[in-house]
Amino acid sequence: MPKPHPDKTAAVHNLSVFLLMKSAILLPSVFILFIAISIIGMPASGAEFFEGSSLVNPPGTDKPWSVDADHLFYDHDTDQYVAEGNVVIKKKDTKLSADFVRFDHKTMEALAIGNAVMTDGNDILTGDRIKADLESDTGIAYHGTVFLKKNHFFVRGERIQKTGKQTYAANKAGVTSCDGESPAWKITGDDVEVTLEGYATAWHGAFWVKNIPLFYAPFIVLPVKTERQSGLLAPVLGNSERKGFEYDQPYFWAIGQSSDATLYWHHMARRGEKLGLEYRYVPDSRSKGTLMYDFLDDKQIDDGAGDSSSRWGYEDDRYLRPNDDRYWFRMKHDHLLPYDFFARLDVDIVSDQDYLLEFKSGFNGFDDTQKYFQNVFGRGVDDYDDTIRLNRLNISRNWNKASLNAEARWYDNVLYRRQSDPGDPDQTLHRLPFVEYDISKQQLFYSPLYYSLDSEYTRFYRKDGLRGHRVNLYPKVTLPYRFGNYLTLEPSLGIRETYWYVDQFEDNAGEKDRSQLRDLYDTRLDVSTEVYKTFGVNGKRIDKIRHAVIPKIIYQYQPEKEQSQFPKFDDSDRIGDKNLISYSLSNTLTYRSNTGSEKSEDPSYVYREFFRLTLSQSYDINEAKDDEIEEKEPFSNIQGRVEIDPSDAVYLEADTQWSPYENDFMNFNSKARLTDVRGDQLFVEYRYRRDSSEEAQDGKSSVYTRLGLNLFYGLSAYAEYERNLYQHQDIKTGVGFLYRAQCWSVDFRYTDEIKDRTYSVMVNFFGLGGVSQGIGNVKDET
């Protein structure tokens, strides 16, 4: 018999030793694992092992649950499942997952251990282990976290109990909207209870920034709603020379599905407490309204004594402000009426001429109010320095080619109400009512003629002075004609009939004709053509550019007629003679771009007019022929306007008037806006104006610029500057920055205006009462 090879003998010996050592190690481990499985309830007898990785609708039940796992065991005696490895138990939008799950089929209770996660819709409950009642949708998470996705809220605690479909409870827990294990801020407390679409409450609550407790409250209530929610909004702290230390605190009140309100408390150390209300409502899909009211019992008045005018008034308006009761009530309402009529209500009543300048910025200030009304209702209020303010009720109806407007206009004369003495005449003119019916240009039956109609009735009312009625009818007939593709002519004839009836004359002396009638006619001829050419550029996006040149000549004639005998309520009661030739030349550039994909067979084109230049002038024939005028100037100023709009990133606009007699510019206005993909924006505006009697160096000019930059990591900054170049006076200077983190932000602003400097800072912790949108297009409060 051959002897074994010595190397092979050694190898067999080594392998035997290795196996003995492994057995010594593995046998205790297998024993321990067997004991562990027995303890947790692994069925030893009557058990069934499923070879597949899932079991849907377990035997003996009609409940639509599915169980998926790497290994799944079922004990017929106890009616329990034991699942190991990537375990998922789910039904509809409820899911329980973990490394290990024991599932009692009779009670529908489950114990999940290791990376345990219970999901209910978009809300997630996690923990080291979770005891869940899948039938009642409740459970307990140990060392757990609840994440409420819609409002991005976290609740963390040692023992968190899911007590219902939308309720949670914890003995000791922390609440925050910050991601991560070390949140930037949190609120901790005992006996915490959370109700979705309701509130979170906690006893012995504390507010923390990182690991620093800032304040304690015996009881805390927080809104936990995914939509509008009542609660305190982020306040603003500031300091100014005229108002002293300021604290402005808004409170948002979610009244119902169709209405909400914001209440304001503005503390000013030197002026007192200003209270404000903003109420918004939407009764139906096409009706909405907003009411705003502020009131201040001012500690300071401007009565002219001592330095009151320089400290608490505005010397440049030459009016004192002796009142301490200060307020501003404004309201807009849009309402759909039967038969497609539409009603609009505007109310604007202010206490004194300085109020809107004093409170031009800030919560519910003039700037915010004007911006809000323009965005939501498409119309604003009179400017902040206008002392005669419009209040009106308008009812309108639009048809295909006609419109009806009935309006009552009442003007609040602030200076007369505050500054007049008893017995002073009130000559504020109101229009109660004003009715207008217009027909747009349309064909007259089947003839080549077109007609239009402007008509109005107005009752002019004032307490003292001239008042009466006026009816105005202005039908117009046109005969447009086109010579091929070369020339367009449009002659027109208009006849104006005006009737007045006077209720009260200005002097009330003697007998006068109360009824007056005026008839006028005017003619007009428009001649225009268009020459254009399309150029192919074959760019990546822009493939064609169209250049068009549009010359136009307009002749207007209105005969002279004596009108001094007629009542005069406004400028339309005096229509002067006209014998005028106007001419203009316009250049436009329009590009065509393909917005579809390069591989698409059907391109999608967008057209954009990115350049327009217009030059115009007129010649007054009557003035040129009038021998009584010594220095005739029949030519008007040459007006020029250019607009460049190549993309959303660049916009340039300028207009000017050049006098052929002064041989100089009479005014010049320009503005530019640059925007990049990050949202950075630069806006610059320059204005220049002078009268013909002024020298060029005496022209009034001003400049305004605004810069906004998104710097980095949530930090943005802005600056604005306005200066009167003629008076060498800074009107407004402002700088600020906004840092926005994942769950908080801070906004700092400095503003230097005429006679006042303001510092303000606002810190906002997201989720603590902030609201981004309310009824309709409610102002952004976060």
Coordinates of N, CA, C and O in Angstrom, one line a residue, residues 6 24 54 108 130 172 179 209 223 248 336 356 365 431 489 492 510 549 577 610 634 650 682 758:
P6 N 3.2 13.3 2.6 CA 3.3 14.0 3.9 C 2.5 15.3 3.8 O 1.9 15.7 4.8
A24 N -16.9 24.3 18.1 CA -16.9 24.8 19.4 C -17.4 26.2 19.5 O -18.0 26.6 20.5
S54 N -43.6 36.2 0.4 CA -44.8 37.0 0.8 C -46.0 36.1 1.0 O -46.1 35.0 0.5
M108 N -55.0 41.2 15.9 CA -54.4 42.2 14.9 C -53.4 43.1 15.6 O -53.2 44.2 15.2
I130 N -41.9 49.0 18.0 CA -43.2 49.5 18.0 C -44.2 48.4 18.3 O -44.1 47.3 17.7
K172 N -43.0 62.8 27.8 CA -42.0 63.8 27.7 C -41.5 63.8 26.2 O -41.1 62.8 25.7
D179 N -34.9 69.5 10.7 CA -34.4 68.2 10.5 C -33.2 67.9 11.4 O -32.6 68.9 11.9
V209 N -33.2 77.1 21.9 CA -32.4 77.4 20.7 C -31.1 76.6 20.8 O -30.3 76.9 21.7
P223 N -50.4 75.5 17.0 CA -51.3 75.0 15.9 C -50.5 73.9 15.1 O -49.4 74.0 14.8
D248 N -44.0 95.1 16.8 CA -45.1 95.0 15.9 C -45.5 93.5 15.9 O -44.7 92.7 15.3
L336 N -70.1 89.1 -7.6 CA -70.9 88.7 -8.7 C -72.4 88.9 -8.4 O -72.9 88.3 -7.5
L356 N -50.5 108.6 6.2 CA -50.0 107.6 5.3 C -48.5 107.7 5.0 O -47.8 106.8 4.7
G365 N -48.9 98.9 6.4 CA -48.6 100.2 6.0 C -49.1 100.5 4.6 O -49.7 99.6 3.9
R431 N -69.5 112.7 -7.9 CA -70.2 112.3 -9.0 C -71.2 111.2 -8.5 O -70.9 110.1 -8.3
L489 N -56.3 103.4 -45.0 CA -56.9 104.7 -44.7 C -58.1 104.5 -43.9 O -58.9 103.5 -44.2
S492 N -62.9 109.2 -40.4 CA -64.0 109.1 -39.4 C -64.6 110.5 -39.1 O -64.0 111.5 -39.3
G510 N -79.5 136.1 -9.4 CA -80.2 136.4 -10.6 C -80.7 135.1 -11.2 O -80.4 134.0 -10.8
V549 N -41.4 98.1 -40.1 CA -41.4 99.6 -40.1 C -42.8 100.1 -40.3 O -43.4 99.7 -41.3
D577 N -60.7 124.1 -30.1 CA -60.6 123.8 -31.5 C -59.3 123.1 -31.8 O -58.3 123.1 -31.0
F610 N -39.3 91.9 -29.1 CA -38.2 92.2 -28.1 C -37.6 93.6 -28.3 O -36.8 94.0 -27.5
P634 N -45.5 126.0 -33.6 CA -46.5 125.0 -34.1 C -46.1 123.6 -33.9 O -46.9 122.7 -33.8
V650 N -33.8 90.5 -19.0 CA -33.4 91.8 -19.3 C -34.6 92.6 -19.8 O -35.4 92.1 -20.6
L682 N -31.5 93.6 -10.3 CA -31.1 95.0 -10.2 C -32.1 95.9 -11.0 O -32.4 95.6 -12.2
T758 N -35.1 104.1 10.8 CA -35.7 102.9 11.4 C -34.8 101.7 11.3 O -34.3 101.4 10.2

